[in-house]
Amino acid sequence: MTVAVKVPEELSARLPVEQRGSGLDRDAVRLLVSRGTEVSHRAFTELPRLLRAGDLLVVNTSPTLAAAVDGWVGHARVVVHFSTRGDDGRWAVELRDPDGKGTTHARAGGPAGKEVCLPGGVRLVLEGPLSAGGGRLWWARASGAEVLGMLREHGRPIRYSYTERDQPLSVYQTVFALPSADGAGSAEMPSAARPFTARLVTELVSRGVQFAPVTLHTGVASAQAHEPPYPERFSVPEASARLINAARAGDGRVVAVGTTAVRAVESAAGTDGVVRARAGWTDLVVTPERGVRVVDGLLTGLHEPEASHLLMLEAIAGRAAVDRSYEAALHGLYLWHEFGDIHLILPEESPHTEHCSSNCR
């Protein structure tokens, strides 16, 4: 079940916040805070005062790739979105049609055997759909040159029609992004972390908030209603597992920065709620029925009503809280999508806990 709201087009963030006015930095976005069905309106720069010493932020270190590249099917121009690299060297890709405005629209995938010519002498052959029920993403095998090198030289960040113009890749990198040893990364930015700046991270650390890095390389998102996330590569290192377990054993709250961080850490958690170092592929879909074992709170962007991510929000906060927060976001004219405003979901607290947290810092 998803939130029954319609997001007006004018609430799509068309530009990064730092390009909307003089002197603005990435952290100049708004912050919607929900504790249960109670909602308050803050600035993202207030985050250090909303968390407390002992809290732990789980952050995704996956870098964003220049995952969109122009290609040709015969004499027809196409745009290829490279989503996920498989262990066998194939790539999950999405073929799209250019719209003449710098963005793209949906194109039917396949058939098997279709060849796409790409820059640098790369040839891509479609082999079969990623899932039996869908034809949006296809497994494809490249020949002629190495794909990641081709993307570095000829690729650009994936851009959607609600944005105003192309942006350099640096705009899509978060402060937590780290180069992967094998060159892997995310097809789309882990955008919940985008508003963090070095200054804000320093303030959080100075107040006793800790950070646990994990990695999940996210694939291409879909506008299709209710499409669950595909399997993605992730890693939770031993040091981060220890930090998470220590926070849970103490009084700290584990707050994931983005739905990708939730998917990674919940994939590494046993039924006992203990997080163990783990790396590989995850096909976990966090739903209200499955629930969460580790995460207490979440920092996330605002998602379209059809997005499967909302089931994860419901698993963490409950349906009533998600409905109430999204109503408040619409009424308050918050901005959606990767350059938009941020939603902080915190657990409800007893009066004793609230009193202690405000006087024991």
mmCIF file of C-alpha atoms in Angstrom:
data_model
loop_
_atom_site.group_PDB
_atom_site.id
_atom_site.type_symbol
_atom_site.label_atom_id
_atom_site.label_comp_id
_atom_site.label_asym_id
_atom_site.label_seq_id
_atom_site.Cartn_x
_atom_site.Cartn_y
_atom_site.Cartn_z
ATOM 1 C CA MET A 1 0.000 0.000 0.000
ATOM 2 C CA THR A 2 1.297 3.464 -0.813
ATOM 3 C CA VAL A 3 0.513 7.008 0.209
ATOM 4 C CA ALA A 4 -2.495 8.358 -1.699
ATOM 5 C CA VAL A 5 -1.090 11.744 -2.705
ATOM 6 C CA LYS A 6 -0.318 13.454 -5.976
ATOM 7 C CA VAL A 7 2.871 15.500 -6.154
ATOM 8 C CA PRO A 8 2.431 18.726 -8.164
ATOM 9 C CA GLU A 9 5.021 19.254 -10.881
ATOM 10 C CA GLU A 10 6.116 22.548 -9.337
ATOM 11 C CA LEU A 11 7.356 20.690 -6.244
ATOM 12 C CA SER A 12 10.055 18.882 -8.217
ATOM 13 C CA ALA A 13 13.509 20.263 -7.338
ATOM 14 C CA ARG A 14 14.838 21.393 -10.703
ATOM 15 C CA LEU A 15 18.257 22.583 -9.519
ATOM 16 C CA PRO A 16 20.649 21.778 -6.667
ATOM 17 C CA VAL A 17 19.990 24.104 -3.760
ATOM 18 C CA GLU A 18 23.421 25.760 -4.029
ATOM 19 C CA GLN A 19 22.443 26.986 -7.522
ATOM 20 C CA ARG A 20 19.201 28.599 -6.364
ATOM 21 C CA GLY A 21 20.727 31.655 -4.732
ATOM 22 C CA SER A 22 23.923 33.399 -3.757
ATOM 23 C CA GLY A 23 25.865 32.055 -0.783
ATOM 24 C CA LEU A 24 23.903 28.801 -0.450
ATOM 25 C CA ASP A 25 25.596 25.487 0.302
ATOM 26 C CA ARG A 26 24.288 21.949 -0.055
ATOM 27 C CA ASP A 27 22.929 21.959 3.493
ATOM 28 C CA ALA A 28 20.520 24.851 2.758
ATOM 29 C CA VAL A 29 17.566 22.494 2.262
ATOM 30 C CA ARG A 30 14.569 22.099 4.505
ATOM 31 C CA LEU A 31 14.140 19.260 6.992
ATOM 32 C CA LEU A 32 10.775 17.722 7.781
ATOM 33 C CA VAL A 33 10.991 15.928 11.135
ATOM 34 C CA SER A 34 8.481 13.283 12.156
ATOM 35 C CA ARG A 35 8.206 11.420 15.442
ATOM 36 C CA GLY A 36 5.222 9.181 15.093
ATOM 37 C CA THR A 37 2.439 11.393 13.768
ATOM 38 C CA GLU A 38 3.998 14.560 15.223
ATOM 39 C CA VAL A 39 5.621 16.694 12.525
ATOM 40 C CA SER A 40 7.871 19.742 12.788
ATOM 41 C CA HIS A 41 9.555 21.927 10.190
ATOM 42 C CA ARG A 42 13.284 22.593 10.491
ATOM 43 C CA ALA A 43 16.350 23.457 8.465
ATOM 44 C CA PHE A 44 18.808 20.679 7.599
ATOM 45 C CA THR A 45 21.546 22.634 9.404
ATOM 46 C CA GLU A 46 19.637 21.937 12.643
ATOM 47 C CA LEU A 47 20.327 18.202 12.357
ATOM 48 C CA PRO A 48 23.140 18.207 14.981
ATOM 49 C CA ARG A 49 20.647 19.577 17.535
ATOM 50 C CA LEU A 50 18.066 16.934 16.681
ATOM 51 C CA LEU A 51 20.466 14.053 17.297
ATOM 52 C CA ARG A 52 22.336 13.322 20.515
ATOM 53 C CA ALA A 53 25.639 11.914 21.703
ATOM 54 C CA GLY A 54 25.705 8.157 21.119
ATOM 55 C CA ASP A 55 23.490 8.262 18.034
ATOM 56 C CA LEU A 56 24.905 6.585 14.942
ATOM 57 C CA LEU A 57 24.429 7.621 11.322
ATOM 58 C CA VAL A 58 24.812 4.784 8.778
ATOM 59 C CA VAL A 59 26.077 6.294 5.518
ATOM 60 C CA ASN A 60 26.495 4.868 2.017
ATOM 61 C CA THR A 61 29.965 5.420 0.539
ATOM 62 C CA SER A 62 29.063 4.359 -3.015
ATOM 63 C CA PRO A 63 30.240 6.904 -5.597
ATOM 64 C CA THR A 64 27.931 7.961 -8.424
ATOM 65 C CA LEU A 65 28.885 6.874 -11.933
ATOM 66 C CA ALA A 66 28.497 8.833 -15.159
ATOM 67 C CA ALA A 67 26.070 6.073 -16.085
ATOM 68 C CA ALA A 68 24.266 7.594 -19.106
ATOM 69 C CA VAL A 69 25.822 7.429 -22.567
ATOM 70 C CA ASP A 70 24.613 8.082 -26.102
ATOM 71 C CA GLY A 71 24.405 5.152 -28.499
ATOM 72 C CA TRP A 72 22.859 3.986 -31.731
ATOM 73 C CA VAL A 73 20.602 1.100 -32.696
ATOM 74 C CA GLY A 74 21.037 1.054 -36.444
ATOM 75 C CA HIS A 75 20.499 4.671 -37.452
ATOM 76 C CA ALA A 76 18.332 5.492 -34.417
ATOM 77 C CA ARG A 77 19.893 7.363 -31.538
ATOM 78 C CA VAL A 78 19.311 5.951 -28.063
ATOM 79 C CA VAL A 79 20.550 6.685 -24.559
ATOM 80 C CA VAL A 80 21.826 3.768 -22.493
ATOM 81 C CA HIS A 81 21.587 3.860 -18.706
ATOM 82 C CA PHE A 82 24.073 1.431 -17.160
ATOM 83 C CA SER A 83 22.501 0.134 -13.956
ATOM 84 C CA THR A 84 24.391 -2.763 -12.365
ATOM 85 C CA ARG A 85 27.440 -4.834 -13.266
ATOM 86 C CA GLY A 86 26.988 -8.567 -12.757
ATOM 87 C CA ASP A 87 29.637 -10.921 -11.419
ATOM 88 C CA ASP A 88 29.909 -12.486 -14.890
ATOM 89 C CA GLY A 89 30.860 -9.176 -16.510
ATOM 90 C CA ARG A 90 27.459 -8.445 -17.998
ATOM 91 C CA TRP A 91 25.622 -5.195 -17.268
ATOM 92 C CA ALA A 92 21.970 -4.556 -16.489
ATOM 93 C CA VAL A 93 21.068 -1.677 -18.805
ATOM 94 C CA GLU A 94 18.038 0.392 -19.723
ATOM 95 C CA LEU A 95 17.604 1.736 -23.262
ATOM 96 C CA ARG A 96 15.793 5.061 -23.534
ATOM 97 C CA ASP A 97 14.846 7.457 -26.326
ATOM 98 C CA PRO A 98 16.233 11.026 -26.275
ATOM 99 C CA ASP A 99 13.459 13.619 -26.034
ATOM 100 C CA GLY A 100 15.331 16.472 -27.730
ATOM 101 C CA LYS A 101 15.428 18.452 -24.459
ATOM 102 C CA GLY A 102 18.484 16.817 -22.919
ATOM 103 C CA THR A 103 16.537 14.103 -21.108
ATOM 104 C CA THR A 104 14.883 10.843 -22.156
ATOM 105 C CA HIS A 105 11.660 8.879 -22.137
ATOM 106 C CA ALA A 106 10.856 5.189 -21.901
ATOM 107 C CA ARG A 107 11.652 2.827 -24.742
ATOM 108 C CA ALA A 108 10.680 -0.812 -25.139
ATOM 109 C CA GLY A 109 13.560 -3.126 -24.291
ATOM 110 C CA GLY A 110 14.849 -6.022 -26.370
ATOM 111 C CA PRO A 111 14.627 -8.138 -28.313
ATOM 112 C CA ALA A 112 17.464 -10.492 -27.426
ATOM 113 C CA GLY A 113 20.320 -10.079 -29.862
ATOM 114 C CA LYS A 114 19.763 -6.357 -30.415
ATOM 115 C CA GLU A 115 23.096 -4.566 -30.828
ATOM 116 C CA VAL A 116 23.825 -1.077 -29.561
ATOM 117 C CA CYS A 117 26.870 0.856 -30.792
ATOM 118 C CA LEU A 118 28.502 3.033 -28.135
ATOM 119 C CA PRO A 119 31.408 5.517 -28.159
ATOM 120 C CA GLY A 120 34.974 4.254 -28.037
ATOM 121 C CA GLY A 121 34.194 1.204 -30.160
ATOM 122 C CA VAL A 122 32.044 -0.491 -27.516
ATOM 123 C CA ARG A 123 29.317 -2.794 -28.810
ATOM 124 C CA LEU A 124 26.531 -3.880 -26.509
ATOM 125 C CA VAL A 125 24.401 -6.953 -27.227
ATOM 126 C CA LEU A 126 21.158 -7.467 -25.300
ATOM 127 C CA GLU A 127 20.819 -11.009 -23.953
ATOM 128 C CA GLY A 128 17.606 -11.137 -21.933
ATOM 129 C CA PRO A 129 15.417 -9.233 -19.453
ATOM 130 C CA LEU A 130 16.647 -8.866 -15.897
ATOM 131 C CA SER A 131 13.439 -10.323 -14.527
ATOM 132 C CA ALA A 132 10.820 -12.568 -16.051
ATOM 133 C CA GLY A 133 8.035 -10.081 -15.424
ATOM 134 C CA GLY A 134 9.615 -6.919 -16.776
ATOM 135 C CA GLY A 135 11.287 -5.643 -19.897
ATOM 136 C CA ARG A 136 12.694 -2.335 -18.658
ATOM 137 C CA LEU A 137 16.148 -3.576 -17.662
ATOM 138 C CA TRP A 138 18.065 -6.092 -19.777
ATOM 139 C CA TRP A 139 21.255 -8.030 -19.260
ATOM 140 C CA ALA A 140 23.738 -7.042 -21.940
ATOM 141 C CA ARG A 141 27.302 -8.007 -22.775
ATOM 142 C CA ALA A 142 29.831 -5.444 -23.973
ATOM 143 C CA SER A 143 32.763 -5.997 -26.290
ATOM 144 C CA GLY A 144 35.407 -3.801 -27.896
ATOM 145 C CA ALA A 145 36.456 -1.859 -24.782
ATOM 146 C CA GLU A 146 35.980 -1.734 -21.022
ATOM 147 C CA VAL A 147 32.626 -0.237 -19.981
ATOM 148 C CA LEU A 148 33.792 1.747 -16.949
ATOM 149 C CA GLY A 149 36.543 3.394 -18.983
ATOM 150 C CA MET A 150 34.019 4.258 -21.688
ATOM 151 C CA LEU A 151 31.679 5.795 -19.097
ATOM 152 C CA ARG A 152 34.491 7.863 -17.567
ATOM 153 C CA GLU A 153 35.357 9.267 -20.984
ATOM 154 C CA HIS A 154 31.964 9.553 -22.646
ATOM 155 C CA GLY A 155 29.322 9.178 -19.938
ATOM 156 C CA ARG A 156 27.320 11.732 -17.986
ATOM 157 C CA PRO A 157 25.113 11.499 -14.888
ATOM 158 C CA ILE A 158 21.614 10.150 -15.409
ATOM 159 C CA ARG A 159 19.232 13.071 -15.629
ATOM 160 C CA TYR A 160 15.453 13.092 -15.401
ATOM 161 C CA SER A 161 12.968 15.385 -17.119
ATOM 162 C CA TYR A 162 12.064 17.401 -14.012
ATOM 163 C CA THR A 163 15.600 18.814 -13.792
ATOM 164 C CA GLU A 164 16.500 22.044 -15.553
ATOM 165 C CA ARG A 165 19.846 21.229 -17.137
ATOM 166 C CA ASP A 166 22.813 18.857 -17.227
ATOM 167 C CA GLN A 167 25.086 18.953 -14.191
ATOM 168 C CA PRO A 168 28.718 17.868 -13.756
ATOM 169 C CA LEU A 169 29.312 14.546 -12.031
ATOM 170 C CA SER A 170 30.636 16.350 -8.940
ATOM 171 C CA VAL A 171 27.116 17.636 -8.245
ATOM 172 C CA TYR A 172 25.977 14.024 -7.866
ATOM 173 C CA GLN A 173 28.729 12.928 -5.456
ATOM 174 C CA THR A 174 28.041 12.969 -1.736
ATOM 175 C CA VAL A 175 30.579 13.962 0.897
ATOM 176 C CA PHE A 176 30.770 10.285 1.910
ATOM 177 C CA ALA A 177 31.559 8.881 -1.563
ATOM 178 C CA LEU A 178 34.720 6.800 -1.812
ATOM 179 C CA PRO A 179 36.276 5.297 -4.947
ATOM 180 C CA SER A 180 35.684 1.559 -5.209
ATOM 181 C CA ALA A 181 38.685 -0.695 -5.733
ATOM 182 C CA ASP A 182 37.014 -2.247 -8.793
ATOM 183 C CA GLY A 183 35.604 1.025 -10.126
ATOM 184 C CA ALA A 184 32.027 0.077 -9.266
ATOM 185 C CA GLY A 185 29.493 2.651 -8.133
ATOM 186 C CA SER A 186 25.875 3.716 -8.206
ATOM 187 C CA ALA A 187 23.873 4.460 -11.327
ATOM 188 C CA GLU A 188 22.043 7.098 -9.320
ATOM 189 C CA MET A 189 23.258 9.196 -6.407
ATOM 190 C CA PRO A 190 22.497 7.986 -2.856
ATOM 191 C CA SER A 191 20.758 11.340 -2.590
ATOM 192 C CA ALA A 192 19.717 11.416 1.074
ATOM 193 C CA ALA A 193 23.361 12.170 1.919
ATOM 194 C CA ARG A 194 23.685 15.005 -0.588
ATOM 195 C CA PRO A 195 22.935 17.855 1.885
ATOM 196 C CA PHE A 196 25.783 16.851 4.207
ATOM 197 C CA THR A 197 28.800 19.150 4.103
ATOM 198 C CA ALA A 198 32.201 18.714 5.736
ATOM 199 C CA ARG A 199 31.254 21.479 8.155
ATOM 200 C CA LEU A 200 28.046 19.733 9.217
ATOM 201 C CA VAL A 201 29.801 16.359 9.607
ATOM 202 C CA THR A 202 32.399 18.021 11.836
ATOM 203 C CA GLU A 203 29.670 19.540 14.013
ATOM 204 C CA LEU A 204 27.925 16.194 14.352
ATOM 205 C CA VAL A 205 31.151 14.464 15.377
ATOM 206 C CA SER A 206 31.900 17.226 17.884
ATOM 207 C CA ARG A 207 28.519 16.549 19.497
ATOM 208 C CA GLY A 208 29.227 12.834 19.876
ATOM 209 C CA VAL A 209 27.332 11.498 16.845
ATOM 210 C CA GLN A 210 29.172 8.636 15.154
ATOM 211 C CA PHE A 211 29.242 7.435 11.549
ATOM 212 C CA ALA A 212 29.189 3.860 10.254
ATOM 213 C CA PRO A 213 30.099 3.568 6.554
ATOM 214 C CA VAL A 214 28.475 0.863 4.438
ATOM 215 C CA THR A 215 28.306 0.451 0.671
ATOM 216 C CA LEU A 216 25.374 -0.313 -1.590
ATOM 217 C CA HIS A 217 25.687 0.318 -5.322
ATOM 218 C CA THR A 218 22.225 1.409 -6.335
ATOM 219 C CA GLY A 219 20.812 0.692 -9.769
ATOM 220 C CA VAL A 220 18.530 2.704 -12.024
ATOM 221 C CA ALA A 221 15.274 3.801 -10.416
ATOM 222 C CA SER A 222 11.972 3.214 -12.135
ATOM 223 C CA ALA A 223 8.876 5.294 -12.633
ATOM 224 C CA GLN A 224 6.836 2.110 -12.850
ATOM 225 C CA ALA A 225 4.391 1.842 -9.985
ATOM 226 C CA HIS A 226 5.184 -0.681 -7.274
ATOM 227 C CA GLU A 227 8.312 -2.035 -8.994
ATOM 228 C CA PRO A 228 10.473 -3.521 -6.232
ATOM 229 C CA PRO A 229 14.207 -2.864 -6.148
ATOM 230 C CA TYR A 230 16.398 -5.296 -8.040
ATOM 231 C CA PRO A 231 19.306 -7.183 -6.417
ATOM 232 C CA GLU A 232 22.214 -4.854 -5.665
ATOM 233 C CA ARG A 233 25.797 -5.277 -4.472
ATOM 234 C CA PHE A 234 26.516 -4.245 -0.893
ATOM 235 C CA SER A 235 29.131 -4.416 1.826
ATOM 236 C CA VAL A 236 28.968 -3.916 5.587
ATOM 237 C CA PRO A 237 32.529 -3.935 7.002
ATOM 238 C CA GLU A 238 33.439 -5.416 10.366
ATOM 239 C CA ALA A 239 34.186 -2.023 11.955
ATOM 240 C CA SER A 240 30.751 -0.677 10.979
ATOM 241 C CA ALA A 241 29.006 -3.798 12.242
ATOM 242 C CA ARG A 242 30.695 -3.302 15.613
ATOM 243 C CA LEU A 243 29.671 0.368 15.754
ATOM 244 C CA ILE A 244 26.053 -0.488 14.966
ATOM 245 C CA ASN A 245 25.872 -3.264 17.538
ATOM 246 C CA ALA A 246 27.488 -1.026 20.169
ATOM 247 C CA ALA A 247 24.983 1.759 19.540
ATOM 248 C CA ARG A 248 22.117 -0.699 19.851
ATOM 249 C CA ALA A 249 23.549 -2.100 23.073
ATOM 250 C CA GLY A 250 23.744 1.408 24.538
ATOM 251 C CA ASP A 251 21.368 4.346 24.421
ATOM 252 C CA GLY A 252 22.182 5.401 20.871
ATOM 253 C CA ARG A 253 19.754 5.392 17.984
ATOM 254 C CA VAL A 254 20.759 3.895 14.636
ATOM 255 C CA VAL A 255 19.671 6.335 11.930
ATOM 256 C CA ALA A 256 20.197 5.297 8.317
ATOM 257 C CA VAL A 257 21.046 7.996 5.801
ATOM 258 C CA GLY A 258 18.967 6.905 2.834
ATOM 259 C CA THR A 259 16.979 3.835 1.904
ATOM 260 C CA THR A 260 20.147 2.312 0.412
ATOM 261 C CA ALA A 261 21.793 2.335 3.845
ATOM 262 C CA VAL A 262 18.711 0.651 5.314
ATOM 263 C CA ARG A 263 18.841 -2.090 2.687
ATOM 264 C CA ALA A 264 22.533 -2.701 3.294
ATOM 265 C CA VAL A 265 22.471 -2.849 7.077
ATOM 266 C CA GLU A 266 19.237 -4.849 7.273
ATOM 267 C CA SER A 267 20.743 -7.337 4.812
ATOM 268 C CA ALA A 268 23.623 -7.862 7.236
ATOM 269 C CA ALA A 269 21.407 -8.332 10.297
ATOM 270 C CA GLY A 270 20.480 -11.733 11.638
ATOM 271 C CA THR A 271 17.105 -12.646 13.073
ATOM 272 C CA ASP A 272 18.630 -11.816 16.462
ATOM 273 C CA GLY A 273 19.175 -8.206 15.360
ATOM 274 C CA VAL A 274 22.958 -8.549 15.466
ATOM 275 C CA VAL A 275 24.773 -7.061 12.477
ATOM 276 C CA ARG A 276 27.668 -9.067 11.092
ATOM 277 C CA ALA A 277 30.218 -8.135 8.448
ATOM 278 C CA ARG A 278 28.837 -9.190 5.097
ATOM 279 C CA ALA A 279 29.343 -8.491 1.406
ATOM 280 C CA GLY A 280 27.706 -9.709 -1.781
ATOM 281 C CA TRP A 281 24.305 -9.289 -3.372
ATOM 282 C CA THR A 282 21.072 -8.450 -1.601
ATOM 283 C CA ASP A 283 17.561 -8.955 -2.876
ATOM 284 C CA LEU A 284 16.004 -7.820 0.413
ATOM 285 C CA VAL A 285 12.849 -5.733 0.126
ATOM 286 C CA VAL A 286 11.975 -4.077 3.427
ATOM 287 C CA THR A 287 8.216 -4.094 3.901
ATOM 288 C CA PRO A 288 5.897 -3.537 6.875
ATOM 289 C CA GLU A 289 5.386 -7.309 7.017
ATOM 290 C CA ARG A 290 9.127 -7.984 7.200
ATOM 291 C CA GLY A 291 9.842 -4.984 9.449
ATOM 292 C CA VAL A 292 13.279 -3.692 10.441
ATOM 293 C CA ARG A 293 15.677 -5.355 12.863
ATOM 294 C CA VAL A 294 18.331 -2.688 13.290
ATOM 295 C CA VAL A 295 17.299 0.745 12.094
ATOM 296 C CA ASP A 296 15.589 3.116 14.532
ATOM 297 C CA GLY A 297 15.313 6.140 12.259
ATOM 298 C CA LEU A 298 15.879 7.340 8.731
ATOM 299 C CA LEU A 299 17.038 10.408 6.825
ATOM 300 C CA THR A 300 15.541 10.261 3.359
ATOM 301 C CA GLY A 301 14.316 12.302 0.460
ATOM 302 C CA LEU A 302 10.661 12.561 -0.484
ATOM 303 C CA HIS A 303 9.524 9.701 -2.698
ATOM 304 C CA GLU A 304 6.841 9.486 -5.352
ATOM 305 C CA PRO A 305 3.574 7.931 -4.090
ATOM 306 C CA GLU A 306 4.107 4.840 -6.281
ATOM 307 C CA ALA A 307 7.664 4.204 -5.084
ATOM 308 C CA SER A 308 8.378 0.936 -3.297
ATOM 309 C CA HIS A 309 10.612 2.947 -0.925
ATOM 310 C CA LEU A 310 7.471 4.071 0.904
ATOM 311 C CA LEU A 311 6.946 0.510 2.117
ATOM 312 C CA MET A 312 10.324 0.802 3.833
ATOM 313 C CA LEU A 313 9.267 4.070 5.475
ATOM 314 C CA GLU A 314 6.091 2.388 6.647
ATOM 315 C CA ALA A 315 8.135 -0.492 8.104
ATOM 316 C CA ILE A 316 10.161 1.993 10.142
ATOM 317 C CA ALA A 317 7.534 4.548 11.170
ATOM 318 C CA GLY A 318 4.101 3.020 10.546
ATOM 319 C CA ARG A 319 1.466 3.890 7.966
ATOM 320 C CA ALA A 320 -0.191 6.680 9.949
ATOM 321 C CA ALA A 321 3.132 8.471 10.449
ATOM 322 C CA VAL A 322 4.042 8.248 6.760
ATOM 323 C CA ASP A 323 0.619 9.549 5.709
ATOM 324 C CA ARG A 324 0.834 12.439 8.162
ATOM 325 C CA SER A 325 4.373 13.435 7.164
ATOM 326 C CA TYR A 326 3.624 13.384 3.434
ATOM 327 C CA GLU A 327 0.507 15.478 3.944
ATOM 328 C CA ALA A 328 2.660 17.973 5.847
ATOM 329 C CA ALA A 329 5.309 17.938 3.111
ATOM 330 C CA LEU A 330 2.731 18.727 0.438
ATOM 331 C CA HIS A 331 1.055 21.424 2.516
ATOM 332 C CA GLY A 332 4.432 22.918 3.376
ATOM 333 C CA LEU A 333 5.566 22.944 -0.281
ATOM 334 C CA TYR A 334 8.631 20.774 0.312
ATOM 335 C CA LEU A 335 10.656 19.894 -2.776
ATOM 336 C CA TRP A 336 10.895 16.332 -4.127
ATOM 337 C CA HIS A 337 13.593 14.228 -5.810
ATOM 338 C CA GLU A 338 17.394 14.083 -5.585
ATOM 339 C CA PHE A 339 17.939 17.850 -5.278
ATOM 340 C CA GLY A 340 14.988 18.314 -2.933
ATOM 341 C CA ASP A 341 14.332 18.562 0.783
ATOM 342 C CA ILE A 342 14.924 15.886 3.407
ATOM 343 C CA HIS A 343 12.709 13.938 5.798
ATOM 344 C CA LEU A 344 14.029 12.829 9.208
ATOM 345 C CA ILE A 345 12.094 9.995 10.805
ATOM 346 C CA LEU A 346 12.861 9.507 14.496
ATOM 347 C CA PRO A 347 11.269 7.046 16.911
ATOM 348 C CA GLU A 348 8.694 8.278 19.366
ATOM 349 C CA GLU A 349 10.172 8.782 22.790
ATOM 350 C CA SER A 350 8.808 8.578 26.296
ATOM 351 C CA PRO A 351 8.694 11.817 28.350
ATOM 352 C CA HIS A 352 11.548 10.472 30.499
ATOM 353 C CA THR A 353 13.747 9.835 27.468
ATOM 354 C CA GLU A 354 13.005 13.281 26.042
ATOM 355 C CA HIS A 355 13.842 14.941 29.365
ATOM 356 C CA CYS A 356 17.110 13.025 29.613
ATOM 357 C CA SER A 357 18.153 13.723 26.041
ATOM 358 C CA SER A 358 17.653 17.465 26.538
ATOM 359 C CA ASN A 359 19.555 17.679 29.809
ATOM 360 C CA CYS A 360 22.252 15.001 29.602
ATOM 361 C CA ARG A 361 24.225 16.119 26.560
#
